[in-house]
Short mmCIF file of C-alpha atoms in Angstrom, two decimals:
data_model
loop_
_atom_site.label_atom_id
_atom_site.label_comp_id
_atom_site.label_asym_id
_atom_site.label_seq_id
_atom_site.Cartn_x
_atom_site.Cartn_y
_atom_site.Cartn_z
CA MET A 139 -20.39 -23.57 -17.53
CA VAL A 140 -19.27 -25.82 -14.64
CA ASN A 141 -17.28 -22.99 -13.05
CA ARG A 142 -20.22 -20.60 -13.35
CA ILE A 143 -22.63 -23.07 -11.75
CA THR A 144 -20.13 -23.86 -8.99
CA GLY A 145 -19.69 -20.14 -8.30
CA GLN A 146 -23.45 -19.65 -8.08
CA LEU A 147 -23.78 -22.57 -5.66
CA LEU A 148 -20.98 -21.28 -3.43
CA ASP A 149 -22.45 -17.80 -3.48
CA GLY A 150 -25.78 -19.24 -2.34
CA LEU A 151 -24.23 -21.31 0.44
CA PHE A 152 -21.68 -18.70 1.57
CA PRO A 153 -22.98 -15.26 0.54
CA SER A 154 -20.55 -12.38 0.40
CA TYR A 155 -21.39 -9.00 1.85
CA CYS A 156 -19.92 -5.67 0.88
CA SER A 157 -17.29 -4.49 3.33
CA LEU A 158 -18.59 -0.93 3.08
CA CYS A 159 -22.38 -0.89 2.69
CA LYS A 160 -22.96 -4.44 4.08
CA TRP A 161 -25.33 -5.38 1.26
CA HIS A 162 -25.06 -8.81 -0.34
CA CYS A 163 -22.75 -8.79 -3.36
CA PRO A 164 -22.02 -11.64 -5.76
CA GLY A 165 -18.51 -12.61 -6.71
CA PRO A 166 -15.31 -13.33 -4.83
CA LEU A 167 -14.58 -9.80 -3.55
CA PRO A 168 -16.51 -8.38 -0.57
CA LEU A 169 -17.19 -5.09 -2.36
CA CYS A 170 -20.34 -4.28 -4.30
CA GLN A 171 -20.17 -2.54 -7.65
CA ASP A 172 -21.74 0.67 -6.35
CA CYS A 173 -19.09 1.03 -3.63
CA ARG A 174 -16.38 -0.03 -6.07
CA ASN A 175 -17.45 2.82 -8.33
CA GLU A 176 -16.83 5.24 -5.45
CA LEU A 177 -13.10 4.42 -5.38
CA PRO A 178 -11.28 6.98 -7.55
CA ALA A 179 -8.34 5.61 -9.50
CA ASN A 180 -5.08 7.54 -9.58
CA GLU A 181 -4.93 7.40 -13.35
CA HIS A 182 -3.13 10.65 -14.14
CA ALA A 183 -0.14 10.82 -11.82
CA CYS A 184 3.48 11.90 -11.62
CA ARG A 185 5.63 9.03 -12.86
CA LEU A 186 8.08 9.55 -9.97
CA CYS A 187 6.04 10.26 -6.82
CA ALA A 188 2.56 9.19 -8.03
CA SER A 189 1.11 12.55 -7.00
CA PRO A 190 -2.14 13.16 -8.91
CA LEU A 191 -1.68 15.66 -11.72
CA PRO A 192 -4.06 17.94 -13.59
CA THR A 193 -5.02 16.37 -16.88
CA ALA A 194 -3.22 19.17 -18.72
CA VAL A 195 0.09 18.15 -17.11
CA SER A 196 1.98 15.00 -18.02
CA GLY A 197 5.13 13.22 -16.90
CA VAL A 198 6.68 14.62 -13.72
CA CYS A 199 5.17 17.01 -11.19
CA GLY A 200 6.77 20.37 -10.40
CA THR A 201 7.95 19.22 -6.99
CA CYS A 202 9.87 16.28 -8.44
CA LEU A 203 11.32 18.44 -11.20
CA GLN A 204 12.75 20.82 -8.57
CA SER A 205 13.77 18.14 -6.08
CA PRO A 206 13.66 14.53 -7.35
CA PRO A 207 12.84 11.96 -4.67
CA THR A 208 15.40 9.49 -3.35
CA PHE A 209 13.22 6.60 -4.47
CA ASP A 210 13.07 5.91 -8.20
CA ARG A 211 9.36 5.45 -8.63
CA ALA A 212 6.12 5.20 -6.67
CA ILE A 213 3.10 3.12 -7.67
CA ALA A 214 -0.13 4.12 -5.95
CA PRO A 215 -3.08 3.07 -8.13
CA TRP A 216 -5.87 4.62 -6.05
CA LEU A 217 -6.62 8.02 -4.59
CA TYR A 218 -7.14 8.09 -0.85
CA GLY A 219 -10.79 9.08 -0.84
CA GLU A 220 -13.47 8.59 1.78
CA TYR A 221 -14.43 5.01 0.89
CA LEU A 222 -10.90 3.67 0.65
CA ALA A 223 -9.93 5.56 3.82
CA CYS A 224 -12.72 3.71 5.66
CA LEU A 225 -11.37 0.33 4.51
CA VAL A 226 -7.75 1.18 5.28
CA HIS A 227 -8.54 2.59 8.73
CA ARG A 228 -10.46 -0.56 9.75
CA TRP A 229 -7.70 -2.76 8.31
CA LYS A 230 -4.91 -0.83 9.98
CA PHE A 231 -6.33 0.17 13.35
CA SER A 232 -9.38 -2.03 14.06
CA GLY A 233 -7.95 -5.51 13.54
CA ALA A 234 -9.80 -6.14 10.24
CA ARG A 235 -7.08 -8.36 8.79
CA HIS A 236 -9.60 -10.06 6.50
CA LEU A 237 -9.60 -6.89 4.39
CA THR A 238 -6.03 -7.66 3.26
CA THR A 239 -7.28 -9.91 0.45
CA LEU A 240 -9.66 -7.24 -0.82
CA LEU A 241 -7.01 -4.51 -0.72
CA ALA A 242 -4.41 -6.69 -2.48
CA ASP A 243 -6.92 -7.53 -5.21
CA LEU A 244 -7.80 -3.84 -5.64
CA TRP A 245 -4.09 -3.06 -6.08
CA LEU A 246 -3.72 -5.79 -8.68
CA GLN A 247 -6.83 -4.69 -10.56
CA GLN A 248 -5.03 -1.45 -11.36
CA VAL A 249 -1.45 -2.82 -11.58
CA ALA A 250 -1.90 -5.87 -13.75
CA ASP A 251 1.79 -6.22 -14.62
CA PRO A 252 4.01 -4.97 -11.76
CA PRO A 253 7.63 -4.11 -12.62
CA ALA A 254 10.22 -6.83 -12.11
CA VAL A 255 12.13 -6.43 -8.84
CA ASP A 256 14.59 -8.60 -6.93
CA ALA A 257 12.70 -8.43 -3.64
CA VAL A 258 9.65 -6.90 -1.97
CA ILE A 259 10.07 -5.32 1.47
CA PRO A 260 7.18 -4.30 3.76
CA VAL A 261 7.77 -1.08 5.70
CA PRO A 262 8.61 -2.38 9.20
CA LEU A 263 6.88 -1.31 12.39
CA HIS A 264 8.75 -0.66 15.59
CA TRP A 265 8.51 -3.81 17.74
CA LEU A 266 6.39 -2.07 20.39
CA ARG A 267 3.81 -0.84 17.89
CA HIS A 268 3.81 -4.25 16.20
CA TRP A 269 3.16 -5.89 19.58
CA ARG A 270 0.32 -3.50 20.44
CA ARG A 271 -1.36 -3.80 17.04
CA GLY A 272 -0.68 -7.51 16.70
CA TYR A 273 0.42 -7.34 13.08
CA ASN A 274 2.14 -5.17 10.48
CA GLN A 275 -0.40 -4.21 7.81
CA ALA A 276 2.33 -3.59 5.22
CA GLU A 277 3.64 -7.12 5.75
CA LEU A 278 0.12 -8.56 5.38
CA LEU A 279 -0.27 -6.71 2.08
CA ALA A 280 3.14 -7.83 0.83
CA LEU A 281 2.32 -11.46 1.67
CA ALA A 282 -1.03 -11.21 -0.11
CA LEU A 283 0.64 -9.80 -3.22
CA GLN A 284 3.24 -12.56 -3.12
CA ARG A 285 0.52 -15.23 -3.00
CA ARG A 286 -0.93 -13.84 -6.21
CA LEU A 287 2.44 -13.12 -7.83
CA PRO A 288 4.68 -16.05 -6.91
CA GLN A 289 7.61 -14.52 -8.75
CA LEU A 290 7.90 -11.93 -5.98
CA GLN A 291 10.54 -12.63 -3.34
CA LEU A 292 9.65 -11.32 0.12
CA ALA A 293 12.60 -9.99 2.14
CA THR A 294 11.50 -8.92 5.61
CA GLY A 295 15.02 -8.82 7.04
CA LEU A 296 16.58 -6.19 4.77
CA LEU A 297 15.02 -3.22 6.54
CA GLN A 298 14.58 -2.57 10.25
CA ARG A 299 12.89 0.14 12.27
CA SER A 300 15.81 1.27 14.39
CA ARG A 301 13.89 3.60 16.69
CA ARG A 302 10.34 4.28 17.74
CA THR A 303 8.68 7.33 16.18
CA ALA A 304 5.58 9.32 17.01
CA ALA A 305 2.41 8.62 15.02
CA GLN A 306 2.44 10.75 11.87
CA SER A 307 -1.26 11.05 11.02
CA THR A 308 -1.58 14.62 12.37
CA MET A 309 1.87 15.90 11.32
CA ALA A 310 2.67 18.23 8.45
CA ALA A 311 5.27 17.29 5.85
CA GLU A 312 8.34 18.83 7.49
CA ALA A 313 7.44 17.40 10.90
CA ARG A 314 7.08 13.96 9.34
CA ARG A 315 10.52 14.21 7.79
CA ARG A 316 12.10 15.22 11.10
CA ASN A 317 10.20 12.46 12.90
CA LEU A 318 11.63 9.79 10.58
CA THR A 319 15.23 10.95 10.46
CA GLY A 320 17.36 7.90 11.25
CA ALA A 321 14.30 5.75 11.92
CA PHE A 322 15.26 2.98 9.48
CA THR A 323 18.41 0.97 8.94
CA ALA A 324 19.13 -1.50 6.15
CA ALA A 325 20.91 -4.79 6.60
CA GLY A 326 23.70 -5.94 4.34
CA GLY A 327 22.84 -7.75 1.15
CA CYS A 328 21.20 -4.84 -0.69
CA ALA A 329 24.07 -4.28 -3.10
CA ASN A 330 22.87 -3.70 -6.67
CA LEU A 331 19.34 -4.92 -5.94
CA ARG A 332 16.09 -3.62 -7.40
CA LEU A 333 13.69 -3.37 -4.45
CA ALA A 334 10.00 -2.59 -3.99
CA VAL A 335 8.91 -1.28 -0.60
CA VAL A 336 5.26 -2.00 0.28
CA ASP A 337 3.23 0.42 2.40
CA ASP A 338 -0.42 1.39 2.79
CA VAL A 339 -0.81 5.06 1.83
CA LEU A 340 1.66 7.57 0.38
CA THR A 341 1.01 11.00 1.87
CA THR A 342 3.95 13.39 2.13
CA GLY A 343 6.52 10.82 1.03
CA ALA A 344 8.48 11.12 4.29
CA THR A 345 8.43 7.38 4.99
CA ALA A 346 9.24 6.59 1.37
CA GLU A 347 12.22 8.95 1.48
CA ALA A 348 13.49 7.51 4.76
CA VAL A 349 13.35 3.88 3.66
CA ALA A 350 14.78 4.62 0.20
CA SER A 351 17.67 6.55 1.75
CA ALA A 352 18.47 3.66 4.10
CA LEU A 353 18.31 1.05 1.33
CA LYS A 354 20.37 3.06 -1.15
CA ALA A 355 22.96 3.82 1.53
CA SER A 356 23.26 0.04 1.87
CA GLY A 357 23.88 -0.37 -1.87
CA ALA A 358 20.42 -0.83 -3.44
CA ARG A 359 20.43 0.14 -7.12
CA HIS A 360 16.73 0.90 -7.54
CA VAL A 361 13.97 1.44 -4.96
CA GLU A 362 10.27 1.57 -5.81
CA ILE A 363 7.41 2.35 -3.42
CA TRP A 364 4.28 0.23 -3.84
CA CYS A 365 1.27 1.66 -2.00
CA LEU A 366 -2.46 1.21 -2.16
CA ALA A 367 -3.24 4.89 -2.51
CA ARG A 368 -1.93 8.43 -2.82
CA THR A 369 -3.45 11.34 -0.93
CA PRO A 370 -5.04 13.87 -3.28
CA SER A 371 -3.02 16.75 -1.75
CA PRO A 372 0.39 15.38 -0.74
CA GLY A 373 2.39 17.61 1.56
CA ASP A 374 -0.63 19.35 3.14
#
């Protein structure tokens, strides 16, 4: 009762507004229920690459059966639809760092019990892009997840961006893979570790492959990819 009354008082004094439609919304998250309902969950997905599957298919997608990924598993609880794309674009490119809390909570709403890992690693930005943007969105997300899951150990020094690469948003899958060849290097200390790499959106899997290859070459035993969302048509 006390908590409910306190919440109502705080909501009256400091009202929350939906980050998408801008209408007032009660509760701790700046996302109204109507907009929340527009976020499609990635509920039926390949257990390796998290690619959405037809409901008649289960387990592993055809692509992974033919050519298993270097990483061991990807977790991407949402599909990258219009509403989530709007949030991610503002968060990533328009300085909306305050959306980190919302996005971390959305991830945890779908992944209530994340797998046990030895360390969590945000995908690093090249120093020049980090300087221009002012922050690394993957690192912000990893820090937000760690605040909610104190058992997670953040390890920002295990992976480095060894060279600058062109922006990948307009590239096809093969061009993305070529663009990222040799882009990451892993520091020592990965031997026999179970690692989770945090990123924003999993599209073709080129970044995931590049970071997993670097970490496994440095001795990592198991590499997972933790992303907010998966594109509905990976590889297009």
